[in-house]
Short mmCIF file of C-alpha atoms and ligand atoms in Angstrom, two decimals:
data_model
loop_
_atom_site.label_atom_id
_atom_site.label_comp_id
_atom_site.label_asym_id
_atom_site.label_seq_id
_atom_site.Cartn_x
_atom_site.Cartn_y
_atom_site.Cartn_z
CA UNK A 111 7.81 216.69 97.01
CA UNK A 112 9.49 219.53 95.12
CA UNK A 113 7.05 220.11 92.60
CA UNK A 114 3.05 218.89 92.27
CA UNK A 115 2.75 216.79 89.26
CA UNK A 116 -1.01 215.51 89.47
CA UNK A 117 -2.46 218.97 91.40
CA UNK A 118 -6.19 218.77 92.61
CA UNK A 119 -6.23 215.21 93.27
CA UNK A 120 -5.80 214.19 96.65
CA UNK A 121 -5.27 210.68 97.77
CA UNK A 122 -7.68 207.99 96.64
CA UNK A 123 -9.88 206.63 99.40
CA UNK A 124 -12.63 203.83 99.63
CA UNK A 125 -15.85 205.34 99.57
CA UNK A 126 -17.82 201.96 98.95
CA UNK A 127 -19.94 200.67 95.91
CA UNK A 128 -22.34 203.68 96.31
CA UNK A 129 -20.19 206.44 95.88
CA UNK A 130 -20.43 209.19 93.31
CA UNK A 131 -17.10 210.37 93.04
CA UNK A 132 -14.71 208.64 90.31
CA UNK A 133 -11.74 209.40 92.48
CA UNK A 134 -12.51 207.13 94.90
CA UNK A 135 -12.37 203.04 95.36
CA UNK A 136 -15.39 201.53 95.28
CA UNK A 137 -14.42 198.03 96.23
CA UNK A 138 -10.49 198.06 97.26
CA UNK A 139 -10.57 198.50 100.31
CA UNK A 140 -7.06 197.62 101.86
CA UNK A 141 -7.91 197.24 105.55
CA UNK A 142 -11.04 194.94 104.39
CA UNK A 143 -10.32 191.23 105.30
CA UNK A 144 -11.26 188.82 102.47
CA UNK A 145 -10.56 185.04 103.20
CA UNK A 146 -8.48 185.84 106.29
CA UNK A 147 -5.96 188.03 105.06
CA UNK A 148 -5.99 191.90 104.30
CA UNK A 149 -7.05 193.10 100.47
CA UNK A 150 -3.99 195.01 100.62
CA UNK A 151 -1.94 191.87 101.69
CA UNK A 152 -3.57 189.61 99.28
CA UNK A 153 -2.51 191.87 96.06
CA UNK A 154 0.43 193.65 97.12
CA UNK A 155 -0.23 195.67 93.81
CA UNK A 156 2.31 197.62 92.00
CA UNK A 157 2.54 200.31 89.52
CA UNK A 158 4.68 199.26 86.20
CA UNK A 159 7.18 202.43 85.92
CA UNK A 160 7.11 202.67 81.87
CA UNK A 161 4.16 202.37 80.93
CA UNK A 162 3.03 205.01 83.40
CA UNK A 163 5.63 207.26 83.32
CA UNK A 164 7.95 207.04 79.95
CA UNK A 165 4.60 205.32 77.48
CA UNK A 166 3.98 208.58 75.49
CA UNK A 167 0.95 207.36 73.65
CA UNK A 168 2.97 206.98 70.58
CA UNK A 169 1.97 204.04 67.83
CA UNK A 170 3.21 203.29 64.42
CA UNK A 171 1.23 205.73 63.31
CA UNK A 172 1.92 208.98 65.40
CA UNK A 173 4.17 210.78 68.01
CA UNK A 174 3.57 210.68 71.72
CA UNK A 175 0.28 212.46 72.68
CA UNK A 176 1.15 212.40 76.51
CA UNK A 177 2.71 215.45 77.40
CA UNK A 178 4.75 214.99 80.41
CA UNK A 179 5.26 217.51 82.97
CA UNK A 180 8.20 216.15 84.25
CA UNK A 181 10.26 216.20 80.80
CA UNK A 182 11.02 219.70 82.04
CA UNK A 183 14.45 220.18 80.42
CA UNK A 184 16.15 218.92 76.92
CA UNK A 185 18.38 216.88 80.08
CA UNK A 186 17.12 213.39 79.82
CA UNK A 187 19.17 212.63 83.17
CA UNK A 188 17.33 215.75 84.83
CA UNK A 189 14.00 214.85 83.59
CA UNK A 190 14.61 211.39 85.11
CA UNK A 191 14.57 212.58 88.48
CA UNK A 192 11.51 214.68 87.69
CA UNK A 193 10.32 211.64 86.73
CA UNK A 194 10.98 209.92 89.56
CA UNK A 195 9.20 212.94 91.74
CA UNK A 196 6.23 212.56 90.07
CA UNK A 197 6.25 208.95 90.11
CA UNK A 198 6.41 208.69 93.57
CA UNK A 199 3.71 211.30 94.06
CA UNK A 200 1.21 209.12 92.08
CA UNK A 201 2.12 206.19 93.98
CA UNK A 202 1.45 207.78 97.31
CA UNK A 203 -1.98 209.51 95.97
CA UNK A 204 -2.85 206.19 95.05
CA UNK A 205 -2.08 204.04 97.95
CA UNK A 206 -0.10 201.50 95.67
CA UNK A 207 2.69 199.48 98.34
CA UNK A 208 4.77 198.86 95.38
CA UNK A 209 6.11 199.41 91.87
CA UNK A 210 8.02 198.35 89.09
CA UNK A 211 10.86 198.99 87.23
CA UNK A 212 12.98 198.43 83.93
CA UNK A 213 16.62 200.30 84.61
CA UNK A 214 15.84 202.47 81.06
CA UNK A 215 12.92 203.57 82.49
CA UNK A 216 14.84 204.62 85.58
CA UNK A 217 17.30 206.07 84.23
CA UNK A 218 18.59 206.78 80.41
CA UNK A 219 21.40 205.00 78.85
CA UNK A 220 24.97 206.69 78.67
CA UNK A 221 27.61 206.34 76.16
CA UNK A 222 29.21 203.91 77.85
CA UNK A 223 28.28 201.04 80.12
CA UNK A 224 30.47 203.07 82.85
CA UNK A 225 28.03 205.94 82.29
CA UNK A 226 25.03 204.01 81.95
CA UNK A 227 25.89 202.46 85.32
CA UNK A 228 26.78 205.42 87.21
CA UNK A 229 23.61 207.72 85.72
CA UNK A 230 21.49 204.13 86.89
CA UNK A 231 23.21 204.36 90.38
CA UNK A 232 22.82 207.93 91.09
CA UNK A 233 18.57 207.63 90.08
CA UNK A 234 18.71 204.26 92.22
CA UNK A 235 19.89 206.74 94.91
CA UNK A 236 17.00 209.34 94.47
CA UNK A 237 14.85 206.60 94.63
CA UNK A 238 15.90 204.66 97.83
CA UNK A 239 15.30 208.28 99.08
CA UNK A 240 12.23 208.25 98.18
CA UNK A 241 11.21 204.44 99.45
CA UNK A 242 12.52 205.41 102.73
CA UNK A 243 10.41 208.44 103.10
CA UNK A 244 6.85 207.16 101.30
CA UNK A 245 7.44 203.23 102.69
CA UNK A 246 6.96 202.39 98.83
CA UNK A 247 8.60 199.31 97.87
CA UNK A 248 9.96 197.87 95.35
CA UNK A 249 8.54 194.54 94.21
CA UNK A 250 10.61 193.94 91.00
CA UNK A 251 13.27 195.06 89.00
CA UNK A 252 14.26 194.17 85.59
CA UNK A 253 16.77 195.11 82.60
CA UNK A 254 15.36 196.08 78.93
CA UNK A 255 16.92 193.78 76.55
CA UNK A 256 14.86 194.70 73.98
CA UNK A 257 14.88 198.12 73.04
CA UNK A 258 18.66 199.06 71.86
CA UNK A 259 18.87 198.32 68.46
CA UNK A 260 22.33 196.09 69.16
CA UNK A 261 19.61 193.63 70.55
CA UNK A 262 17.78 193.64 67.40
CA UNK A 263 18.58 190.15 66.95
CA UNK A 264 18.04 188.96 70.50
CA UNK A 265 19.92 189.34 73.81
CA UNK A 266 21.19 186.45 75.61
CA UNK A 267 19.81 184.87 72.73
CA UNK A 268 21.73 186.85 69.94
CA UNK A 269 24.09 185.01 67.73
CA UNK A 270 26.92 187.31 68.61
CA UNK A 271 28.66 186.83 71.90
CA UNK A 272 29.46 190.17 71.76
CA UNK A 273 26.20 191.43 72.48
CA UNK A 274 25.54 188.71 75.15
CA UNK A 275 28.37 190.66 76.65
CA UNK A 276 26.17 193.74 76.51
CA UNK A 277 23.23 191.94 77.88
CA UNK A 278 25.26 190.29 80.48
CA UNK A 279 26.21 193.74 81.56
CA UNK A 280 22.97 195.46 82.27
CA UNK A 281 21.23 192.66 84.24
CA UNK A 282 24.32 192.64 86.28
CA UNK A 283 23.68 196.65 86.81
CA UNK A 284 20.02 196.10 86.86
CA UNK A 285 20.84 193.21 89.96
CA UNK A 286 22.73 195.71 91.78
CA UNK A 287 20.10 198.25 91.58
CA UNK A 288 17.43 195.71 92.57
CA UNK A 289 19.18 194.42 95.68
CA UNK A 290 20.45 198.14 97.13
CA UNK A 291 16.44 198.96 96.58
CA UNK A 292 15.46 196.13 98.31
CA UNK A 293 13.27 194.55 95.44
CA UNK A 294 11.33 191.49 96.27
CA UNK A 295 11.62 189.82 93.15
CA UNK A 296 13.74 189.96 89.63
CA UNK A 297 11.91 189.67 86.46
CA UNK A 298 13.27 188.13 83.02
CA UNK A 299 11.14 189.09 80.13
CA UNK A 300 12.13 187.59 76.96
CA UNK A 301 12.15 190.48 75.20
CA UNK A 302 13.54 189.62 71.34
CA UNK A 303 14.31 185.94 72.85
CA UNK A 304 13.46 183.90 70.65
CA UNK A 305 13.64 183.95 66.31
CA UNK A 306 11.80 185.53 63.26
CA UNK A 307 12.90 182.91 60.46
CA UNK A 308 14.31 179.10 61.41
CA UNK A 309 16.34 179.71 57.84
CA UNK A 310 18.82 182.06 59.95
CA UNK A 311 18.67 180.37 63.11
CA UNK A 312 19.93 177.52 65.39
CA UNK A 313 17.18 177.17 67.85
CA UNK A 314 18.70 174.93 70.60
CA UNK A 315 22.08 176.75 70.99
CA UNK A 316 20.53 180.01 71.40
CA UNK A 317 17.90 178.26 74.31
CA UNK A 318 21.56 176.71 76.06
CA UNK A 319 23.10 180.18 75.56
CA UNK A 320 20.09 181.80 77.72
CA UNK A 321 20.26 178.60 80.37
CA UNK A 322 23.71 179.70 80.80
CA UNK A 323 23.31 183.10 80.68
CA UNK A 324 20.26 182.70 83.66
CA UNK A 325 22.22 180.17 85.74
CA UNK A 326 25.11 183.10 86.03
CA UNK A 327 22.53 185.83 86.43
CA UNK A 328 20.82 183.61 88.95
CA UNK A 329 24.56 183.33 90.56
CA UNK A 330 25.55 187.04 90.38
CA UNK A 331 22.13 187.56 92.45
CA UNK A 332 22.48 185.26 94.81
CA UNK A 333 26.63 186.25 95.70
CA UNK A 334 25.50 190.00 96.07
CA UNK A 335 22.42 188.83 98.54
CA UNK A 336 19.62 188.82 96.52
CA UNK A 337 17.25 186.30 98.04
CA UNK A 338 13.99 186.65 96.14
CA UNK A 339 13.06 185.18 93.24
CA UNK A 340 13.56 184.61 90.08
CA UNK A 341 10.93 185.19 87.54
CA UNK A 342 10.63 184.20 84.08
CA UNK A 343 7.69 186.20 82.38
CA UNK A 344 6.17 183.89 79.59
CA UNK A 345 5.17 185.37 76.08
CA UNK A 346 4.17 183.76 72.70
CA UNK A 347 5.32 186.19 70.26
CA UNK A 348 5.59 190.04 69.79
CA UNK A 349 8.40 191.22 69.27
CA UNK A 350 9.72 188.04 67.59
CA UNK A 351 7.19 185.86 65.96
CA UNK A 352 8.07 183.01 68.14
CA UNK A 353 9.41 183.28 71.71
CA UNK A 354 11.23 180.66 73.60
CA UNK A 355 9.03 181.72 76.68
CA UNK A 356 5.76 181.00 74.96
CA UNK A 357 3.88 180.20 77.91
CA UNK A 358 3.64 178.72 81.53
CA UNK A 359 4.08 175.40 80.21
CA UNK A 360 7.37 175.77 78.40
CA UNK A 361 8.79 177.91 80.43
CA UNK A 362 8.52 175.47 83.66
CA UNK A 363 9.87 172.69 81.10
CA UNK A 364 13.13 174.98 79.92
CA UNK A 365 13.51 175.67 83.91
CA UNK A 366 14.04 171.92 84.62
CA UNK A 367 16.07 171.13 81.69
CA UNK A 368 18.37 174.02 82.57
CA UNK A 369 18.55 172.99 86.35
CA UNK A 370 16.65 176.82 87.33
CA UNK A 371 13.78 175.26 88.63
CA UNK A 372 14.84 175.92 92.51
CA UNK A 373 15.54 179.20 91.81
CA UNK A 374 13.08 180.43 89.36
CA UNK A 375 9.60 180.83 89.25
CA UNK A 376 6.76 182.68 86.61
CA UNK A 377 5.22 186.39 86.44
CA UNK A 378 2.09 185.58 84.35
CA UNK A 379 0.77 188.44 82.35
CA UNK A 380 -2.97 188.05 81.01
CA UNK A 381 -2.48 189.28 77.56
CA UNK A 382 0.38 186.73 76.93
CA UNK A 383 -1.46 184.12 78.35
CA UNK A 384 -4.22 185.28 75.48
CA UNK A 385 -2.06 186.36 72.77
CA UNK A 386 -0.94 182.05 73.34
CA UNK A 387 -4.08 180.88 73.14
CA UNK A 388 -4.62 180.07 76.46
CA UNK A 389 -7.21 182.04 79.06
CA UNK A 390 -5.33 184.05 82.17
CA UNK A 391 -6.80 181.71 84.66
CA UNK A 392 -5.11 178.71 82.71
CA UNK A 393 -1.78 180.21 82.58
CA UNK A 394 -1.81 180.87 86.45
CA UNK A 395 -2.89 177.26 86.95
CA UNK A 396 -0.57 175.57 85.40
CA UNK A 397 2.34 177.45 87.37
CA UNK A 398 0.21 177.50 90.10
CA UNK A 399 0.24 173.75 90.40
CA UNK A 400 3.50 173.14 90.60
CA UNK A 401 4.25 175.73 93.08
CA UNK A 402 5.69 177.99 90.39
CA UNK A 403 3.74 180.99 90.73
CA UNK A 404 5.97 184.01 90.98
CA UNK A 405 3.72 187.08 90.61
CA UNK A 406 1.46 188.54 87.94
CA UNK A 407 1.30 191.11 85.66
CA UNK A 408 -2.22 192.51 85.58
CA UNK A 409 -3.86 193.65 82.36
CA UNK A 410 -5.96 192.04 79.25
CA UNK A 411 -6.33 191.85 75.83
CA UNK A 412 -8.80 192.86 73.09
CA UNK A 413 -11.60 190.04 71.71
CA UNK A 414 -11.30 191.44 68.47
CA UNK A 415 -7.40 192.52 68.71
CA UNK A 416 -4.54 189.85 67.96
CA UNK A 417 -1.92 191.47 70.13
CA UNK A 418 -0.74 192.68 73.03
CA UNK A 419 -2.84 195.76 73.89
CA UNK A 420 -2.08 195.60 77.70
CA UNK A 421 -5.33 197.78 78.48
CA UNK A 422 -6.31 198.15 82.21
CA UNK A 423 -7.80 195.04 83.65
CA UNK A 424 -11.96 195.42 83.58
CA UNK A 425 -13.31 192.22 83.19
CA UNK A 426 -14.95 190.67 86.07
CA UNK A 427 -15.29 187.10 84.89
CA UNK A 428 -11.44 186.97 84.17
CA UNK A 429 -10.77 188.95 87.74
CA UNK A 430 -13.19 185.80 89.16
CA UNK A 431 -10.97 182.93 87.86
CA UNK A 432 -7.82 184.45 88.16
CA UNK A 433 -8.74 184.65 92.10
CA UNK A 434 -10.00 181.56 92.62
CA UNK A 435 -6.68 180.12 91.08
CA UNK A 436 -5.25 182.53 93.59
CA UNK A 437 -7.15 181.74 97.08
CA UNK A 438 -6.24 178.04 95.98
CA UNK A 439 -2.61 178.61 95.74
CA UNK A 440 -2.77 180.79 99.30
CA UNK A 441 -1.64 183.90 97.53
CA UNK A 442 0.85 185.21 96.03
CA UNK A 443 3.70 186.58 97.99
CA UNK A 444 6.83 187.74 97.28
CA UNK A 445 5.09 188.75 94.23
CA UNK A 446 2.52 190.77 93.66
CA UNK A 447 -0.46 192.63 91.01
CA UNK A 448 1.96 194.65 89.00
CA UNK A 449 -0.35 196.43 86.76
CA UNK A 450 1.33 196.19 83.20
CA UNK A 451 -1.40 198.43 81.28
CA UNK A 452 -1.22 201.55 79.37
CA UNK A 453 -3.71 204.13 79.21
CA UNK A 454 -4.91 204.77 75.33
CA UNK A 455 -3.07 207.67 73.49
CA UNK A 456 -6.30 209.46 73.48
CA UNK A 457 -6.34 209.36 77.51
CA UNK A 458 -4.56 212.42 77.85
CA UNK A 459 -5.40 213.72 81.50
CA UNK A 460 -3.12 213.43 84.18
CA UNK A 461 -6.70 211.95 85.87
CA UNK A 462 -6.83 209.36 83.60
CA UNK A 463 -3.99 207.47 85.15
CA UNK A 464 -5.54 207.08 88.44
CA UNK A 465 -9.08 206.37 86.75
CA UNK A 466 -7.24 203.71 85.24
CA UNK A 467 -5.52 201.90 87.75
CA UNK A 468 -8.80 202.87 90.22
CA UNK A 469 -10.71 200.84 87.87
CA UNK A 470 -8.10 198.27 87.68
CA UNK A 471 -7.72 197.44 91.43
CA UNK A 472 -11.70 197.32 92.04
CA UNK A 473 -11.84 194.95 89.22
CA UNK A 474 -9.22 192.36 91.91
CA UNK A 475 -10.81 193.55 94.73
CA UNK A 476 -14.38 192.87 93.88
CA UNK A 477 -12.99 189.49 91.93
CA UNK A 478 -11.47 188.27 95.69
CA UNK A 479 -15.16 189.02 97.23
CA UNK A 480 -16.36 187.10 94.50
CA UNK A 481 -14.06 184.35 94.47
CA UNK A 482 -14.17 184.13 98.22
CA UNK A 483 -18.12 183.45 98.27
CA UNK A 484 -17.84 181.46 95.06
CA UNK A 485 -15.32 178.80 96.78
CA UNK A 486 -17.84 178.86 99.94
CA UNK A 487 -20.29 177.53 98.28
CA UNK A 488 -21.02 174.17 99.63
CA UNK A 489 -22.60 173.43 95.97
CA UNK A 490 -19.36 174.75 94.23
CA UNK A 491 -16.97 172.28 96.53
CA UNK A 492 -18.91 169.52 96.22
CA UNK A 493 -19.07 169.28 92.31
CA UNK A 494 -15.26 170.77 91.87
CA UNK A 495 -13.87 168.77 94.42
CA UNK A 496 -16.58 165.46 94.16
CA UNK A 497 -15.68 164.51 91.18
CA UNK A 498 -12.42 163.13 92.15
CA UNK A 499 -13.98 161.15 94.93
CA UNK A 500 -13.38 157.70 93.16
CA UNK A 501 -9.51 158.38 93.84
CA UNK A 502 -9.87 159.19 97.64
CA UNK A 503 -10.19 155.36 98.37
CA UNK A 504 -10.06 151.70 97.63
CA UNK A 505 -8.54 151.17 94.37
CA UNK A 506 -8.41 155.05 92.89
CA UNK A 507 -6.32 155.61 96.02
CA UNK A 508 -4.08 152.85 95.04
CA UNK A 509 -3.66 154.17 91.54
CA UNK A 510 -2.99 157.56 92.86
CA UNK A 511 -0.21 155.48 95.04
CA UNK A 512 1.55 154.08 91.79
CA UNK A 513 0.68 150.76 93.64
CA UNK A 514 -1.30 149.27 90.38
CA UNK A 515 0.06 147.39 87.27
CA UNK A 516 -2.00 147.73 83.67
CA UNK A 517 -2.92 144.55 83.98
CA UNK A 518 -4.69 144.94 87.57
CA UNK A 519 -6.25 148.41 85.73
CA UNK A 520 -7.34 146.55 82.69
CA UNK A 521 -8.69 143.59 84.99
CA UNK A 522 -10.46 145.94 87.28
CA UNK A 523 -12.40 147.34 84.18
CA UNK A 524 -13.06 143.63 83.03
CA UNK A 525 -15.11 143.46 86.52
CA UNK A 526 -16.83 146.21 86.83
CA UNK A 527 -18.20 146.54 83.56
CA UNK A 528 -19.23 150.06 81.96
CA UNK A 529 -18.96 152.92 84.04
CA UNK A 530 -21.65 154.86 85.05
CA UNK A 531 -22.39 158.55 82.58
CA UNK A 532 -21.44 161.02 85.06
CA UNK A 533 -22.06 164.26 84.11
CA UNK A 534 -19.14 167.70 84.40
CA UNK A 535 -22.18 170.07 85.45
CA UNK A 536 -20.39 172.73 83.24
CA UNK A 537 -23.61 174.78 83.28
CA UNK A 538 -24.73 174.53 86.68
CA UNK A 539 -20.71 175.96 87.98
CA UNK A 540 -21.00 178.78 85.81
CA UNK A 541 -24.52 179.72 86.73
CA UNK A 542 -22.74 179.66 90.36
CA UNK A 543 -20.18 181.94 89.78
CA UNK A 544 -23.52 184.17 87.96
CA UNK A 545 -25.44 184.12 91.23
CA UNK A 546 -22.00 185.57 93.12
CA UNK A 547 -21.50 187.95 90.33
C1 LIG T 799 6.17 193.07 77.48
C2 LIG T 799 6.09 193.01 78.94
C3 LIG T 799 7.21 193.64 79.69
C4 LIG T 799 7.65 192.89 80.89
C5 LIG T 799 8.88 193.44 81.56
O1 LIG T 799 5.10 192.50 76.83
O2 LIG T 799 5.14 192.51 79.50
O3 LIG T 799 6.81 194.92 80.05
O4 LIG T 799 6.65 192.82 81.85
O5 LIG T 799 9.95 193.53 80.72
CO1 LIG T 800 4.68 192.20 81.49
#
């Protein structure tokens, strides 16, 4: 490293639950094996490259308040490889294996898309560099189709083919940087996908135009040796009041009617799953259960807050579900915990990063020691997985078969009368997961 961006901290170590020191892990612990597997292995986390290293702290009512130390120079190309110094620093202090990037957050946009691709290429060098020297990896790239303002009105969704063109362009940069840097997976956030007023728009052409424009992304990938997936990263609304990726659900029914499903799977992101009504835990079931689950991005919402605050994941009970949902599905790889959070404008030590994502990764960690107990329990099993038991035999067996007609369902009722009142045992699960917690 040229330069010492976060100086006095050394690299974060686990110190155990007892420990006084703030800099330190108190539950991740990535030698620790948790349900046969390595904590590191199970959450193959990742540090998301904007909001760490280009989110100022600025709102819509004030500037940045995060001064940078690596926006050395009125060069924005210069500071970028600053940027990239210091990024790599913090992911080495911090142990992460992997990290996360947009191409504008890599690298700023030229005047042209020849410039924009060959400032992109030469920071895509720097950073292979830097891979090859710290073993960081890359588990995801993506393109920002959201911030320009010629995507104001939507990228591969925008009513002008023109600026599909545009779009079409920087994921086909953004695969090429992916693939030289080895990244595990490709992300597709609908970022202004989707429409502000039905008056102005034609709904199911702009969904075709963004089938087509993923089945020749998907292509482009796949002929330059991409072999990772695809993920689609579901979203209700913000920054369009309603996105075509509104959740897990959707999504996996626009990636069979667009014949992506083989190639495509989900990155669930907490908040969104919120901000749609839905808890985190549900979202990553219902991809989950139809072998669609890509990777995650790690953060939560507010109780009180109707949008997408991405603050550092803290919650324990969440951290509990999500795992379970994850031990069930056998993990996670290729993808990974990309932590998608922000520290809060007022956080405005170069500590508070690491205190952040510390806090973050203990939350999963002690969540998977959780979980792991939780789905031990012989008590747990037998009520989750018990009250199926009527389909593991006999007739319910049959059913499950498709060998039985209505009329043999509706006479099997007619014989057996009433069924018995069996009852969920809501309260005694939770008071389970209580005695773990
Ligand atoms: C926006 C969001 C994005 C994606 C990548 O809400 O989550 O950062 O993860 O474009
Ligand atoms: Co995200």
């Amino acid at each position: 490293m040229s330069n010492e961006y976060f100086p006095g901290i050394d690299t974060i170590k686990y110190e155990g639950p007892d420990t006084d020191n703030h800099l330190a892990f108190c539950y991740y612990d990535e030698n620790k094996e948790v349900a046969g597997k390595t904590m590191k292995d199970h959450f193959r986390f990742a540090i998301a490259y904007w909001h760490s290293f280009c989110g100022d702290g600025s709102d819509p009512f004030g500037i940045g308040t995060h001064n940078f130390p690596w926006d050395k120079t009125s060069d924005p190309v210069e500071n970028a490889k600053y940027r990239l110094d210091a990024a790599f620093e913090f992911f080495t202090k911090l142990g992460t294996p992997y990290y996360c990037f947009h191409d504008r957050d890599l690298a700023p946009e030229g005047d042209s898309i020849e410039e924009s691709e060959k400032i992109l290429q030469s920071l895509v060098s720097k950073a292979k560099e830097y891979q090859e020297d710290t073993g960081v990896k890359l588990l995801w790239g993506t393109a920002n189709l959201f911030t320009h303002p010629r995507y104001m009105n939507g990228a591969a969704t925008n009513p002008d083919f023109e600026v599909v063109c545009h779009a079409a362009a920087q994921v086909k940069a953004a695969l090429d940087a992916t693939v030289e840097l080895g990244g595990e997976n490709y992300v597709f956030w609908g970022g202004r996908e989707g429409y502000m007023k039905l008056l102005n728009t034609l709904m199911k052409k702009e969904q075709d135009h963004l089938g087509e424009f993923l089945r020749k992304a998907r292509d482009y990938g796949r002929s330059i040796g991409f072999e990772g997936n695809f993920l689609i990263e579901p979203k209700p609304m913000e920054p369009t009041k309603h996105q075509y990726d509104f959740d897990s659900a959707t999504v996996i029914g626009f990636l069979q009617e667009q014949d992506l499903i083989d190639d495509f799977k989900l990155n669930i992101e907490a908040n969104h799953a919120t901000l749609a009504s839905h808890s985190f835990a549900h979202d990553l079931t219902v991809a989950a259960e139809r072998g669609l689950l890509g990777s995650i991005d790690a953060n939560r919402g507010d109780n009180q807050n109707g949008w997408d605050t991405d603050y550092f994941p803290t919650n324990l009970y969440d951290a509990v579900e999500a795992m379970i949902v994850l031990l069930e599905n056998g993990g996670i790889e290729p993808g990974g915990f990309n932590f998608d959070a922000k520290i809060r404008r007022n956080s405005t030590d170069p500590e508070d990063l690491f205190h952040a994502h510390i806090g973050g990764m203990d939350t999963f960690a002690r969540g998977l020691i959780i979980a792991d107990k939780i789905m031990n329990d012989a008590d747990f099993k037998k009520i989750r997985y018990g009250r199926y038991a009527s389909f593991d035999e006999g007739n319910g067996k049959k059913f499950e078969n498709g060998e039985l007609s209505l009329e043999e369902l509706r006479n099997l009722a007619a014989k057996s009368g009433e069924p018995k009142t069996i009852s969920g045992k809501q309260e005694l699960l939770e008071n389970i997961v209580n005695r773990y917690i």
